[in-house]
mmCIF file of C-alpha atoms and ligand atoms in Angstrom:
data_model
loop_
_atom_site.group_PDB
_atom_site.id
_atom_site.type_symbol
_atom_site.label_atom_id
_atom_site.label_comp_id
_atom_site.label_asym_id
_atom_site.label_seq_id
_atom_site.Cartn_x
_atom_site.Cartn_y
_atom_site.Cartn_z
ATOM 1 C CA MET A 211 -86.899 -39.156 -50.764
ATOM 2 C CA ARG A 212 -86.855 -39.982 -54.440
ATOM 3 C CA ILE A 213 -83.475 -38.088 -55.685
ATOM 4 C CA LEU A 214 -82.538 -38.242 -59.281
ATOM 5 C CA ILE A 215 -78.690 -37.176 -59.922
ATOM 6 C CA LEU A 216 -77.982 -35.700 -63.450
ATOM 7 C CA GLY A 217 -74.422 -36.303 -64.184
ATOM 8 C CA GLY A 218 -74.274 -39.410 -62.131
ATOM 9 C CA ASP A 219 -71.130 -40.823 -63.611
ATOM 10 C CA GLY A 220 -68.850 -37.951 -62.808
ATOM 11 C CA TYR A 221 -66.196 -37.244 -60.098
ATOM 12 C CA LEU A 222 -69.015 -35.697 -57.903
ATOM 13 C CA GLY A 223 -72.062 -37.645 -59.187
ATOM 14 C CA TRP A 224 -71.231 -41.277 -58.200
ATOM 15 C CA PRO A 225 -70.111 -40.529 -54.667
ATOM 16 C CA THR A 226 -73.146 -38.197 -54.076
ATOM 17 C CA ALA A 227 -75.375 -41.219 -55.387
ATOM 18 C CA MET A 228 -73.914 -43.611 -52.927
ATOM 19 C CA ASN A 229 -73.925 -41.241 -49.899
ATOM 20 C CA LEU A 230 -77.611 -40.450 -50.514
ATOM 21 C CA SER A 231 -78.350 -43.995 -51.039
ATOM 22 C CA ALA A 232 -76.626 -44.736 -47.706
ATOM 23 C CA SER A 233 -78.696 -42.043 -46.024
ATOM 24 C CA GLY A 234 -81.914 -44.042 -46.911
ATOM 25 C CA HIS A 235 -82.951 -42.011 -50.229
ATOM 26 C CA ASN A 236 -84.105 -43.706 -53.297
ATOM 27 C CA VAL A 237 -81.436 -42.744 -55.759
ATOM 28 C CA ALA A 238 -81.282 -42.802 -59.549
ATOM 29 C CA VAL A 239 -78.686 -41.519 -61.762
ATOM 30 C CA ALA A 240 -78.518 -40.573 -65.294
ATOM 31 C CA ASP A 241 -75.667 -39.916 -67.602
ATOM 32 C CA ASN A 242 -74.324 -40.167 -71.141
ATOM 33 C CA TYR A 243 -70.729 -40.700 -70.341
ATOM 34 C CA LEU A 244 -69.794 -37.526 -71.891
ATOM 35 C CA ARG A 245 -66.681 -37.275 -69.659
ATOM 36 C CA ARG A 246 -65.411 -40.541 -70.645
ATOM 37 C CA ARG A 247 -65.590 -39.570 -74.268
ATOM 38 C CA LEU A 248 -63.657 -36.287 -73.626
ATOM 39 C CA TYR A 249 -61.092 -38.150 -71.829
ATOM 40 C CA ARG A 250 -60.397 -40.446 -74.746
ATOM 41 C CA GLU A 251 -60.515 -37.461 -77.379
ATOM 42 C CA GLU A 252 -58.044 -35.489 -75.367
ATOM 43 C CA ASN A 253 -55.978 -38.345 -74.317
ATOM 44 C CA VAL A 254 -56.239 -37.548 -70.558
ATOM 45 C CA GLU A 255 -57.564 -40.751 -69.030
ATOM 46 C CA PRO A 256 -57.770 -40.646 -65.208
ATOM 47 C CA LEU A 257 -55.250 -42.389 -63.050
ATOM 48 C CA TRP A 258 -57.502 -45.572 -62.569
ATOM 49 C CA THR A 259 -60.091 -47.199 -64.894
ATOM 50 C CA VAL A 260 -63.684 -46.634 -63.226
ATOM 51 C CA PRO A 261 -66.423 -49.223 -64.031
ATOM 52 C CA ASN A 262 -69.416 -48.203 -65.970
ATOM 53 C CA LEU A 263 -72.604 -47.121 -64.104
ATOM 54 C CA HIS A 264 -74.388 -50.383 -64.349
ATOM 55 C CA ASP A 265 -71.314 -52.122 -62.731
ATOM 56 C CA ARG A 266 -70.900 -49.582 -60.063
ATOM 57 C CA SER A 267 -74.543 -49.801 -59.206
ATOM 58 C CA ALA A 268 -74.148 -53.665 -59.074
ATOM 59 C CA ALA A 269 -70.968 -53.330 -56.731
ATOM 60 C CA TRP A 270 -73.003 -50.910 -54.424
ATOM 61 C CA LYS A 271 -75.784 -53.260 -54.318
ATOM 62 C CA ASN A 272 -73.504 -55.937 -53.202
ATOM 63 C CA LYS A 273 -71.901 -53.827 -50.582
ATOM 64 C CA SER A 274 -74.935 -52.119 -49.100
ATOM 65 C CA GLY A 275 -77.911 -53.890 -50.216
ATOM 66 C CA GLN A 276 -79.275 -50.624 -51.737
ATOM 67 C CA ALA A 277 -80.325 -50.376 -55.357
ATOM 68 C CA ILE A 278 -79.167 -47.222 -57.411
ATOM 69 C CA LYS A 279 -81.408 -47.035 -60.688
ATOM 70 C CA VAL A 280 -79.334 -46.127 -63.773
ATOM 71 C CA TYR A 281 -80.480 -44.257 -66.812
ATOM 72 C CA ILE A 282 -78.037 -43.905 -69.678
ATOM 73 C CA GLY A 283 -78.923 -41.107 -72.157
ATOM 74 C CA ASP A 284 -78.249 -37.634 -73.288
ATOM 75 C CA LEU A 285 -80.088 -34.995 -71.081
ATOM 76 C CA ARG A 286 -79.704 -32.408 -74.024
ATOM 77 C CA GLU A 287 -82.499 -34.583 -75.534
ATOM 78 C CA TRP A 288 -86.005 -33.488 -74.376
ATOM 79 C CA GLU A 289 -87.421 -37.160 -74.809
ATOM 80 C CA PHE A 290 -84.834 -38.712 -72.658
ATOM 81 C CA VAL A 291 -85.372 -36.023 -69.821
ATOM 82 C CA GLU A 292 -89.065 -36.158 -70.094
ATOM 83 C CA GLU A 293 -88.996 -40.077 -69.866
ATOM 84 C CA ILE A 294 -86.694 -40.260 -66.840
ATOM 85 C CA ILE A 295 -88.625 -37.583 -64.914
ATOM 86 C CA ARG A 296 -91.959 -39.060 -65.768
ATOM 87 C CA LYS A 297 -90.830 -42.442 -64.678
ATOM 88 C CA PHE A 298 -88.935 -41.615 -61.566
ATOM 89 C CA GLU A 299 -90.992 -38.845 -60.344
ATOM 90 C CA PRO A 300 -88.133 -37.185 -58.217
ATOM 91 C CA GLN A 301 -88.694 -35.061 -55.152
ATOM 92 C CA GLY A 302 -85.173 -33.826 -55.408
ATOM 93 C CA ILE A 303 -83.031 -33.259 -58.405
ATOM 94 C CA VAL A 304 -79.203 -32.775 -58.413
ATOM 95 C CA HIS A 305 -77.724 -31.097 -61.370
ATOM 96 C CA TYR A 306 -74.263 -32.040 -62.088
ATOM 97 C CA ALA A 307 -74.785 -32.703 -65.809
ATOM 98 C CA GLU A 308 -72.183 -30.210 -67.111
ATOM 99 C CA GLN A 309 -68.889 -29.908 -68.958
ATOM 100 C CA PRO A 310 -67.064 -29.030 -65.665
ATOM 101 C CA SER A 311 -63.466 -27.886 -67.111
ATOM 102 C CA ALA A 312 -62.404 -24.527 -67.414
ATOM 103 C CA PRO A 313 -59.372 -25.350 -69.540
ATOM 104 C CA TYR A 314 -61.352 -27.654 -71.696
ATOM 105 C CA SER A 315 -63.852 -24.830 -72.412
ATOM 106 C CA MET A 316 -61.051 -22.832 -73.540
ATOM 107 C CA LEU A 317 -59.444 -25.274 -75.895
ATOM 108 C CA ASN A 318 -60.916 -24.511 -79.345
ATOM 109 C CA ARG A 319 -64.324 -23.438 -80.781
ATOM 110 C CA LYS A 320 -65.630 -26.990 -80.910
ATOM 111 C CA ALA A 321 -64.972 -27.311 -77.311
ATOM 112 C CA ALA A 322 -66.456 -23.858 -76.465
ATOM 113 C CA MET A 323 -69.567 -24.890 -78.400
ATOM 114 C CA LEU A 324 -69.977 -28.205 -76.777
ATOM 115 C CA THR A 325 -69.704 -26.507 -73.234
ATOM 116 C CA LEU A 326 -72.196 -23.835 -74.065
ATOM 117 C CA SER A 327 -74.737 -26.176 -75.878
ATOM 118 C CA ASN A 328 -74.470 -29.011 -73.336
ATOM 119 C CA ASN A 329 -74.603 -26.835 -70.054
ATOM 120 C CA LEU A 330 -77.244 -24.717 -71.062
ATOM 121 C CA THR A 331 -79.501 -27.158 -73.002
ATOM 122 C CA VAL A 332 -79.394 -29.605 -70.113
ATOM 123 C CA THR A 333 -80.210 -26.799 -67.446
ATOM 124 C CA ALA A 334 -83.168 -25.509 -69.722
ATOM 125 C CA ASN A 335 -84.379 -29.119 -70.279
ATOM 126 C CA LEU A 336 -84.307 -29.585 -66.440
ATOM 127 C CA ILE A 337 -86.278 -26.525 -65.829
ATOM 128 C CA PHE A 338 -88.971 -27.318 -68.515
ATOM 129 C CA ALA A 339 -89.153 -31.007 -67.392
ATOM 130 C CA THR A 340 -89.653 -29.860 -63.490
ATOM 131 C CA ARG A 341 -92.411 -27.378 -64.532
ATOM 132 C CA GLU A 342 -94.353 -30.068 -66.434
ATOM 133 C CA TYR A 343 -93.850 -33.134 -64.479
ATOM 134 C CA CYS A 344 -92.514 -32.396 -61.042
ATOM 135 C CA PRO A 345 -93.220 -28.622 -60.200
ATOM 136 C CA ASP A 346 -92.641 -29.309 -56.444
ATOM 137 C CA ALA A 347 -89.334 -30.922 -56.731
ATOM 138 C CA HIS A 348 -86.518 -29.403 -55.208
ATOM 139 C CA ILE A 349 -83.411 -28.480 -57.748
ATOM 140 C CA VAL A 350 -80.105 -28.707 -56.246
ATOM 141 C CA LYS A 351 -77.783 -27.118 -59.012
ATOM 142 C CA LEU A 352 -74.022 -27.218 -58.807
ATOM 143 C CA GLY A 353 -72.787 -23.750 -59.361
ATOM 144 C CA THR A 354 -69.249 -22.614 -58.681
ATOM 145 C CA MET A 355 -67.294 -19.887 -56.873
ATOM 146 C CA GLY A 356 -65.518 -18.833 -60.211
ATOM 147 C CA GLU A 357 -68.923 -17.216 -61.020
ATOM 148 C CA TYR A 358 -68.127 -14.299 -58.868
ATOM 149 C CA GLY A 359 -64.385 -14.183 -60.148
ATOM 150 C CA THR A 360 -62.029 -12.287 -57.845
ATOM 151 C CA PRO A 361 -63.546 -8.624 -57.267
ATOM 152 C CA ASN A 362 -61.829 -6.282 -54.920
ATOM 153 C CA ILE A 363 -64.595 -6.476 -52.510
ATOM 154 C CA ASP A 364 -65.842 -9.134 -50.190
ATOM 155 C CA ILE A 365 -67.985 -11.783 -51.879
ATOM 156 C CA GLU A 366 -71.500 -12.303 -50.294
ATOM 157 C CA GLU A 367 -73.398 -15.401 -50.415
ATOM 158 C CA GLY A 368 -75.286 -15.053 -53.535
ATOM 159 C CA TRP A 369 -77.044 -11.909 -53.157
ATOM 160 C CA ILE A 370 -76.309 -8.165 -52.357
ATOM 161 C CA GLU A 371 -78.231 -5.408 -51.211
ATOM 162 C CA VAL A 372 -77.595 -2.188 -53.197
ATOM 163 C CA ASP A 373 -78.327 1.322 -51.982
ATOM 164 C CA HIS A 374 -78.470 3.510 -55.011
ATOM 165 C CA LYS A 375 -79.567 7.247 -54.931
ATOM 166 C CA GLY A 376 -81.706 6.740 -51.809
ATOM 167 C CA ARG A 377 -83.252 3.454 -52.876
ATOM 168 C CA ARG A 378 -82.459 -0.140 -52.045
ATOM 169 C CA GLN A 379 -82.810 -3.466 -53.943
ATOM 170 C CA LYS A 380 -81.362 -6.893 -53.618
ATOM 171 C CA PHE A 381 -79.533 -8.251 -56.602
ATOM 172 C CA LEU A 382 -77.688 -11.491 -57.401
ATOM 173 C CA PHE A 383 -74.113 -10.582 -56.433
ATOM 174 C CA PRO A 384 -72.176 -9.303 -59.465
ATOM 175 C CA ARG A 385 -70.561 -12.117 -61.496
ATOM 176 C CA GLN A 386 -67.438 -11.916 -63.730
ATOM 177 C CA ALA A 387 -66.121 -15.238 -64.671
ATOM 178 C CA GLY A 388 -62.537 -16.110 -65.889
ATOM 179 C CA SER A 389 -63.435 -19.057 -68.422
ATOM 180 C CA LEU A 390 -66.166 -19.766 -70.846
ATOM 181 C CA TYR A 391 -67.067 -22.848 -68.641
ATOM 182 C CA HIS A 392 -67.532 -20.361 -65.626
ATOM 183 C CA THR A 393 -69.557 -18.128 -67.842
ATOM 184 C CA THR A 394 -72.052 -20.925 -68.526
ATOM 185 C CA LYS A 395 -72.571 -21.494 -65.003
ATOM 186 C CA ILE A 396 -73.456 -17.591 -64.706
ATOM 187 C CA MET A 397 -75.949 -18.123 -67.569
ATOM 188 C CA ASP A 398 -77.225 -21.196 -65.686
ATOM 189 C CA THR A 399 -78.031 -19.149 -62.534
ATOM 190 C CA ASP A 400 -79.549 -16.309 -64.718
ATOM 191 C CA LEU A 401 -81.850 -19.128 -66.304
ATOM 192 C CA LEU A 402 -82.747 -20.669 -62.871
ATOM 193 C CA TRP A 403 -83.350 -17.205 -61.511
ATOM 194 C CA PHE A 404 -85.770 -16.104 -64.243
ATOM 195 C CA TYR A 405 -87.839 -19.334 -64.258
ATOM 196 C CA THR A 406 -87.851 -19.503 -60.299
ATOM 197 C CA ARG A 407 -89.529 -15.856 -60.559
ATOM 198 C CA ILE A 408 -92.040 -16.662 -63.085
ATOM 199 C CA TRP A 409 -92.982 -20.380 -62.526
ATOM 200 C CA ASN A 410 -92.298 -20.574 -58.756
ATOM 201 C CA LEU A 411 -89.537 -23.251 -58.888
ATOM 202 C CA ARG A 412 -87.620 -24.365 -55.789
ATOM 203 C CA VAL A 413 -83.871 -24.024 -56.192
ATOM 204 C CA THR A 414 -80.702 -24.159 -54.447
ATOM 205 C CA ASP A 415 -77.593 -22.988 -56.125
ATOM 206 C CA LEU A 416 -74.425 -24.207 -54.691
ATOM 207 C CA MET A 417 -71.259 -22.179 -55.501
ATOM 208 C CA GLN A 418 -68.596 -24.521 -55.029
ATOM 209 C CA GLY A 419 -64.777 -24.194 -55.042
ATOM 210 C CA PRO A 420 -62.316 -26.676 -56.280
ATOM 211 C CA VAL A 421 -62.819 -29.967 -54.740
ATOM 212 C CA TYR A 422 -59.974 -32.451 -53.637
ATOM 213 C CA GLY A 423 -60.045 -36.014 -52.512
ATOM 214 C CA ILE A 424 -60.513 -39.541 -53.310
ATOM 215 C CA PHE A 425 -62.208 -41.522 -50.513
ATOM 216 C CA THR A 426 -65.609 -41.272 -49.101
ATOM 217 C CA GLU A 427 -67.371 -43.240 -46.246
ATOM 218 C CA GLU A 428 -69.071 -45.240 -48.647
ATOM 219 C CA SER A 429 -66.298 -45.970 -51.212
ATOM 220 C CA GLY A 430 -63.639 -46.712 -48.636
ATOM 221 C CA ASN A 431 -60.761 -48.149 -50.632
ATOM 222 C CA ASP A 432 -62.890 -50.127 -52.726
ATOM 223 C CA CYS A 433 -61.684 -49.669 -56.474
ATOM 224 C CA SER A 434 -65.033 -50.654 -57.727
ATOM 225 C CA LEU A 435 -66.627 -47.607 -55.958
ATOM 226 C CA LEU A 436 -63.980 -44.907 -56.196
ATOM 227 C CA PRO A 437 -64.597 -41.767 -58.358
ATOM 228 C CA PHE A 438 -62.499 -40.809 -61.424
ATOM 229 C CA PHE A 439 -59.182 -39.200 -60.398
ATOM 230 C CA ASN A 440 -57.864 -36.705 -62.737
ATOM 231 C CA TYR A 441 -54.463 -35.300 -62.610
ATOM 232 C CA ASP A 442 -54.180 -33.798 -66.089
ATOM 233 C CA GLU A 443 -54.252 -30.231 -66.898
ATOM 234 C CA ILE A 444 -57.649 -30.446 -68.468
ATOM 235 C CA PHE A 445 -59.748 -32.209 -65.994
ATOM 236 C CA GLY A 446 -57.496 -32.250 -62.879
ATOM 237 C CA THR A 447 -58.201 -29.900 -60.086
ATOM 238 C CA VAL A 448 -55.189 -28.218 -58.723
ATOM 239 C CA LEU A 449 -54.798 -30.068 -55.425
ATOM 240 C CA ASN A 450 -55.442 -33.397 -56.921
ATOM 241 C CA ARG A 451 -52.807 -32.644 -59.445
ATOM 242 C CA PHE A 452 -50.255 -31.553 -56.874
ATOM 243 C CA VAL A 453 -50.699 -34.931 -55.015
ATOM 244 C CA VAL A 454 -49.887 -36.954 -58.184
ATOM 245 C CA GLN A 455 -47.228 -34.651 -59.158
ATOM 246 C CA ALA A 456 -45.378 -34.939 -55.469
ATOM 247 C CA VAL A 457 -45.739 -38.767 -55.912
ATOM 248 C CA ALA A 458 -44.518 -39.062 -59.449
ATOM 249 C CA GLY A 459 -41.516 -36.893 -58.775
ATOM 250 C CA TYR A 460 -42.855 -34.217 -60.837
ATOM 251 C CA PRO A 461 -42.189 -30.540 -59.922
ATOM 252 C CA LEU A 462 -45.425 -28.906 -58.410
ATOM 253 C CA THR A 463 -47.011 -26.810 -61.287
ATOM 254 C CA VAL A 464 -47.769 -23.493 -59.671
ATOM 255 C CA TYR A 465 -49.173 -21.178 -62.444
ATOM 256 C CA GLY A 466 -47.736 -17.815 -62.383
ATOM 257 C CA ARG A 467 -46.830 -16.107 -58.900
ATOM 258 C CA GLY A 468 -49.270 -18.466 -57.163
ATOM 259 C CA GLY A 469 -51.155 -15.871 -55.202
ATOM 260 C CA GLN A 470 -54.501 -17.195 -56.709
ATOM 261 C CA THR A 471 -56.725 -17.651 -53.757
ATOM 262 C CA ARG A 472 -59.804 -20.192 -54.015
ATOM 263 C CA GLY A 473 -62.248 -21.689 -51.433
ATOM 264 C CA TYR A 474 -61.505 -25.301 -51.415
ATOM 265 C CA LEU A 475 -63.348 -28.408 -49.845
ATOM 266 C CA ASN A 476 -62.954 -32.163 -49.451
ATOM 267 C CA LEU A 477 -65.058 -34.347 -51.530
ATOM 268 C CA ILE A 478 -66.735 -35.785 -48.464
ATOM 269 C CA ASP A 479 -68.063 -32.365 -47.656
ATOM 270 C CA THR A 480 -69.404 -31.870 -51.120
ATOM 271 C CA LEU A 481 -71.774 -34.762 -50.604
ATOM 272 C CA ASN A 482 -72.676 -33.477 -47.045
ATOM 273 C CA CYS A 483 -73.494 -29.977 -48.435
ATOM 274 C CA VAL A 484 -75.754 -31.549 -51.041
ATOM 275 C CA ARG A 485 -77.427 -33.746 -48.737
ATOM 276 C CA LEU A 486 -78.041 -31.200 -46.327
ATOM 277 C CA SER A 487 -79.533 -28.833 -48.873
ATOM 278 C CA LEU A 488 -81.854 -31.736 -50.153
ATOM 279 C CA GLU A 489 -83.134 -32.498 -46.713
ATOM 280 C CA THR A 490 -83.804 -28.907 -45.981
ATOM 281 C CA PRO A 491 -85.343 -27.644 -49.249
ATOM 282 C CA ALA A 492 -85.606 -24.129 -50.394
ATOM 283 C CA GLN A 493 -89.201 -22.505 -50.556
ATOM 284 C CA LYS A 494 -91.433 -22.452 -53.716
ATOM 285 C CA GLY A 495 -90.152 -19.330 -55.703
ATOM 286 C CA GLU A 496 -86.878 -19.191 -53.772
ATOM 287 C CA LEU A 497 -83.504 -19.434 -55.493
ATOM 288 C CA ARG A 498 -81.373 -20.183 -52.441
ATOM 289 C CA ILE A 499 -77.715 -19.679 -52.760
ATOM 290 C CA PHE A 500 -74.760 -21.073 -50.613
ATOM 291 C CA ASN A 501 -71.118 -20.488 -51.006
ATOM 292 C CA GLN A 502 -69.762 -23.959 -50.864
ATOM 293 C CA PHE A 503 -66.146 -24.348 -49.516
ATOM 294 C CA THR A 504 -64.590 -24.700 -46.114
ATOM 295 C CA GLU A 505 -61.252 -22.952 -46.149
ATOM 296 C CA THR A 506 -59.391 -20.713 -48.470
ATOM 297 C CA PHE A 507 -55.666 -21.222 -49.798
ATOM 298 C CA SER A 508 -53.447 -19.763 -52.390
ATOM 299 C CA VAL A 509 -51.946 -21.995 -54.957
ATOM 300 C CA ASN A 510 -48.566 -21.451 -53.085
ATOM 301 C CA GLN A 511 -49.959 -22.454 -49.762
ATOM 302 C CA LEU A 512 -51.438 -25.785 -51.314
ATOM 303 C CA ALA A 513 -47.843 -26.435 -52.849
ATOM 304 C CA GLU A 514 -46.463 -25.677 -49.582
ATOM 305 C CA ARG A 515 -48.803 -28.098 -47.767
ATOM 306 C CA VAL A 516 -47.981 -31.041 -50.335
ATOM 307 C CA GLN A 517 -44.331 -30.522 -50.162
ATOM 308 C CA GLN A 518 -44.526 -30.727 -46.350
ATOM 309 C CA ALA A 519 -46.685 -33.844 -46.510
ATOM 310 C CA GLY A 520 -44.187 -35.317 -49.071
ATOM 311 C CA ARG A 521 -41.340 -34.656 -46.535
ATOM 312 C CA ALA A 522 -43.148 -36.636 -43.912
ATOM 313 C CA MET A 523 -43.375 -39.502 -46.622
ATOM 314 C CA SER A 524 -39.495 -38.979 -47.441
ATOM 315 C CA LEU A 525 -40.419 -37.655 -50.822
ATOM 316 C CA ASN A 526 -38.313 -34.836 -52.311
ATOM 317 C CA VAL A 527 -41.160 -32.539 -53.516
ATOM 318 C CA THR A 528 -39.987 -29.519 -55.605
ATOM 319 C CA ILE A 529 -42.293 -26.622 -56.607
ATOM 320 C CA GLN A 530 -41.959 -24.973 -60.113
ATOM 321 C CA HIS A 531 -43.546 -21.478 -60.957
ATOM 322 C CA ILE A 532 -44.434 -21.690 -64.704
ATOM 323 C CA ASP A 533 -45.967 -19.246 -66.934
ATOM 324 C CA ASN A 534 -49.670 -18.931 -66.081
ATOM 325 C CA PRO A 535 -51.468 -20.446 -69.353
ATOM 326 C CA ARG A 536 -54.557 -18.722 -67.951
ATOM 327 C CA LEU A 537 -55.711 -15.145 -67.589
ATOM 328 C CA GLU A 538 -56.429 -14.524 -63.945
ATOM 329 C CA ALA A 539 -55.336 -12.288 -61.269
ATOM 330 C CA GLU A 540 -52.219 -13.763 -59.417
ATOM 331 C CA GLU A 541 -52.377 -11.427 -56.255
ATOM 332 C CA HIS A 542 -55.761 -10.247 -55.200
ATOM 333 C CA HIS A 543 -58.397 -9.713 -52.481
ATOM 334 C CA TYR A 544 -60.582 -12.722 -51.470
ATOM 335 C CA ASN A 545 -62.889 -12.861 -48.627
ATOM 336 C CA PRO A 546 -66.089 -14.769 -49.504
ATOM 337 C CA ALA A 547 -68.777 -15.352 -46.976
ATOM 338 C CA HIS A 548 -69.710 -19.140 -46.392
ATOM 339 C CA THR A 549 -71.803 -19.379 -43.427
ATOM 340 C CA GLY A 550 -75.161 -20.890 -44.975
ATOM 341 C CA LEU A 551 -74.166 -24.493 -45.137
ATOM 342 C CA ILE A 552 -72.701 -24.318 -41.605
ATOM 343 C CA ASP A 553 -75.818 -23.043 -40.385
ATOM 344 C CA LEU A 554 -77.565 -26.070 -42.110
ATOM 345 C CA GLY A 555 -75.262 -28.404 -40.161
ATOM 346 C CA LEU A 556 -72.046 -29.042 -42.266
ATOM 347 C CA GLU A 557 -69.060 -30.062 -40.148
ATOM 348 C CA PRO A 558 -66.249 -29.372 -42.256
ATOM 349 C CA HIS A 559 -63.425 -32.018 -43.163
ATOM 350 C CA TYR A 560 -60.259 -29.616 -43.259
ATOM 351 C CA LEU A 561 -57.191 -30.324 -44.992
ATOM 352 C CA SER A 562 -54.733 -31.944 -42.897
ATOM 353 C CA GLU A 563 -51.315 -33.638 -43.367
ATOM 354 C CA ASP A 564 -53.044 -36.977 -42.657
ATOM 355 C CA VAL A 565 -55.491 -36.387 -45.379
ATOM 356 C CA LEU A 566 -52.643 -35.662 -48.006
ATOM 357 C CA ILE A 567 -50.655 -38.511 -46.745
ATOM 358 C CA ARG A 568 -53.479 -41.025 -47.333
ATOM 359 C CA MET A 569 -54.113 -39.658 -50.687
ATOM 360 C CA MET A 570 -50.446 -39.730 -51.613
ATOM 361 C CA GLN A 571 -50.073 -43.460 -50.172
ATOM 362 C CA PHE A 572 -53.029 -44.488 -52.467
ATOM 363 C CA VAL A 573 -51.613 -42.780 -55.551
ATOM 364 C CA GLN A 574 -48.318 -44.406 -54.927
ATOM 365 C CA LYS A 575 -49.958 -47.733 -55.913
ATOM 366 C CA HIS A 576 -50.813 -46.221 -59.262
ATOM 367 C CA LYS A 577 -47.490 -44.357 -59.786
ATOM 368 C CA GLU A 578 -46.518 -46.470 -62.967
ATOM 369 C CA LYS A 579 -49.672 -45.111 -64.698
ATOM 370 C CA VAL A 580 -48.738 -41.527 -64.357
ATOM 371 C CA SER A 581 -47.983 -39.900 -67.555
ATOM 372 C CA GLY A 582 -45.880 -36.789 -67.700
ATOM 373 C CA ASP A 583 -47.316 -35.467 -70.974
ATOM 374 C CA LYS A 584 -50.906 -35.522 -69.288
ATOM 375 C CA ILE A 585 -49.634 -33.154 -66.483
ATOM 376 C CA PHE A 586 -48.977 -30.246 -68.805
ATOM 377 C CA LYS A 587 -50.619 -29.941 -72.079
ATOM 378 C CA LYS A 588 -50.321 -26.056 -72.507
ATOM 379 C CA VAL A 589 -53.839 -25.081 -72.913
ATOM 380 C CA THR A 590 -53.882 -21.431 -72.982
ATOM 381 C CA TRP A 591 -56.586 -18.885 -72.769
ATOM 382 C CA SER A 592 -54.931 -16.461 -75.280
HETATM 383 N N1 LIG B 835 -53.677 -23.824 -60.729
HETATM 384 C C1 LIG B 835 -52.167 -24.007 -60.762
HETATM 385 N N2 LIG B 835 -51.534 -25.130 -61.155
HETATM 386 C C2 LIG B 835 -52.078 -26.127 -61.662
HETATM 387 C C3 LIG B 835 -53.688 -26.132 -61.703
HETATM 388 C C4 LIG B 835 -54.274 -25.042 -61.355
HETATM 389 O O1 LIG B 835 -51.620 -23.107 -60.148
HETATM 390 O O2 LIG B 835 -51.525 -27.030 -62.013
HETATM 391 C C5 LIG B 835 -54.376 -22.698 -60.574
HETATM 392 C C6 LIG B 835 -55.365 -22.110 -61.492
HETATM 393 O O3 LIG B 835 -54.672 -21.287 -62.265
HETATM 394 C C7 LIG B 835 -56.286 -21.560 -60.607
HETATM 395 C C8 LIG B 835 -56.340 -22.645 -59.269
HETATM 396 O O4 LIG B 835 -55.058 -23.171 -59.296
HETATM 397 O O5 LIG B 835 -55.830 -20.255 -60.089
HETATM 398 C C9 LIG B 835 -57.411 -23.473 -59.338
HETATM 399 O O6 LIG B 835 -57.497 -24.036 -60.512
HETATM 400 P P1 LIG B 835 -58.387 -25.602 -60.752
HETATM 401 O O7 LIG B 835 -58.078 -26.084 -61.901
HETATM 402 O O8 LIG B 835 -58.246 -26.454 -59.560
HETATM 403 O O9 LIG B 835 -59.954 -25.112 -60.796
HETATM 404 P P2 LIG B 835 -60.669 -24.344 -61.760
HETATM 405 O O10 LIG B 835 -60.152 -24.382 -63.266
HETATM 406 O O11 LIG B 835 -61.174 -23.030 -61.200
HETATM 407 O O12 LIG B 835 -61.899 -25.196 -61.779
HETATM 408 C C10 LIG B 835 -62.286 -26.411 -60.789
HETATM 409 C C11 LIG B 835 -63.363 -27.222 -61.296
HETATM 410 C C12 LIG B 835 -64.732 -26.482 -61.666
HETATM 411 C C13 LIG B 835 -64.991 -25.661 -60.589
HETATM 412 C C14 LIG B 835 -64.024 -24.743 -59.968
HETATM 413 C C15 LIG B 835 -64.320 -24.105 -58.762
HETATM 414 O O13 LIG B 835 -62.717 -27.825 -62.452
HETATM 415 O O14 LIG B 835 -65.551 -27.654 -62.272
HETATM 416 O O15 LIG B 835 -66.178 -25.069 -60.900
HETATM 417 O O16 LIG B 835 -62.878 -25.524 -59.830
HETATM 418 S S1 LIG B 835 -63.767 -22.363 -58.712
HETATM 419 O O17 LIG B 835 -62.386 -22.453 -59.124
HETATM 420 O O18 LIG B 835 -64.128 -21.935 -57.484
HETATM 421 O O19 LIG B 835 -64.392 -21.757 -59.829
#
């Protein structure tokens, strides 16, 4: 299959490109290096330097013999989107090309506007280009479990049947996000659902929880192929942050009471979920939704797991509850359904002590580069 990955430079984008390429697909990536620019602007560079896409593509060709085509440009610009879709004629399109950080979206007005305009414009350009140049292509859109928020009822997989005054209707499951970033993801879903209804698009929306991990089968420990690894407060996800904090001797930063529960998954499972979705596409006129995570943890449970793995490595890992910079429920019901991807064939890689130790041992090699002032920058919601 010809598969175009929008946002191919990111934490998920590059590993996905290699995974699909290794599975025999013809892969192209597009990116404008927005994330790299934001790292520099906010002084939150990742733990190790990552080669640019041309160099990564060359390293992959060297390793696998497979080519990954690279398009550098801004997907907010219609001419660029039109050009690459016409040239590459994708049969599958993975849409990762979004500003992905909740704290970044809450920094200030400028960051809010960037998040809104980038995320919604890219999604809209993708929709229009698909309709015009590849109407049968399957769009696989990365959504987020955070669109649902933490309601006091079980979360269904995308849709809910509602009985009301003797009548019945299926709706998108109610959404109430906790950040502007998450709100743009709700807006994306609404855009895709609207145009799926009127233009018969073929869409899978993957409602993903926070991802952790460094290595994939394709990267191994090869530094030229590893993804970005952020441990800062803005772009680092919680478990990756805790791993770095444990190694650097920094107390694990549990926000508030630490009862915040989310659905987590290993980076390897993200790749498998995306590949399985592409290889079993949604129907024309269908918005198919999967909840993409493999197991749920509270922040306290994650901190305890990391502390325990640290003990096995003779590290003295401490846990510190700090005032929660976010507005979020710190104790809540959380029971989301997540059977769709398992039914497609997903075999989860669960969080184990071995997984944590392998990450921590690798991070130890970069320990001297950890900068304490990136760990807590005090981005608040208020
Ligand atoms: N948290 C801490 N301490 C920290 C960092 C985070 O207690 O040092 C807490 C947060 O308050 C939150 C939970 O850990 O309750 C998860 O935070 P996170 O930063 O790992 O994840 P989040 O901001 O929700 O966003 C990440 C990705 C985003 C993706 C989302 C999936 O950055 O792109 O959409 O995970 S979900 O959380 O399901 O919405």
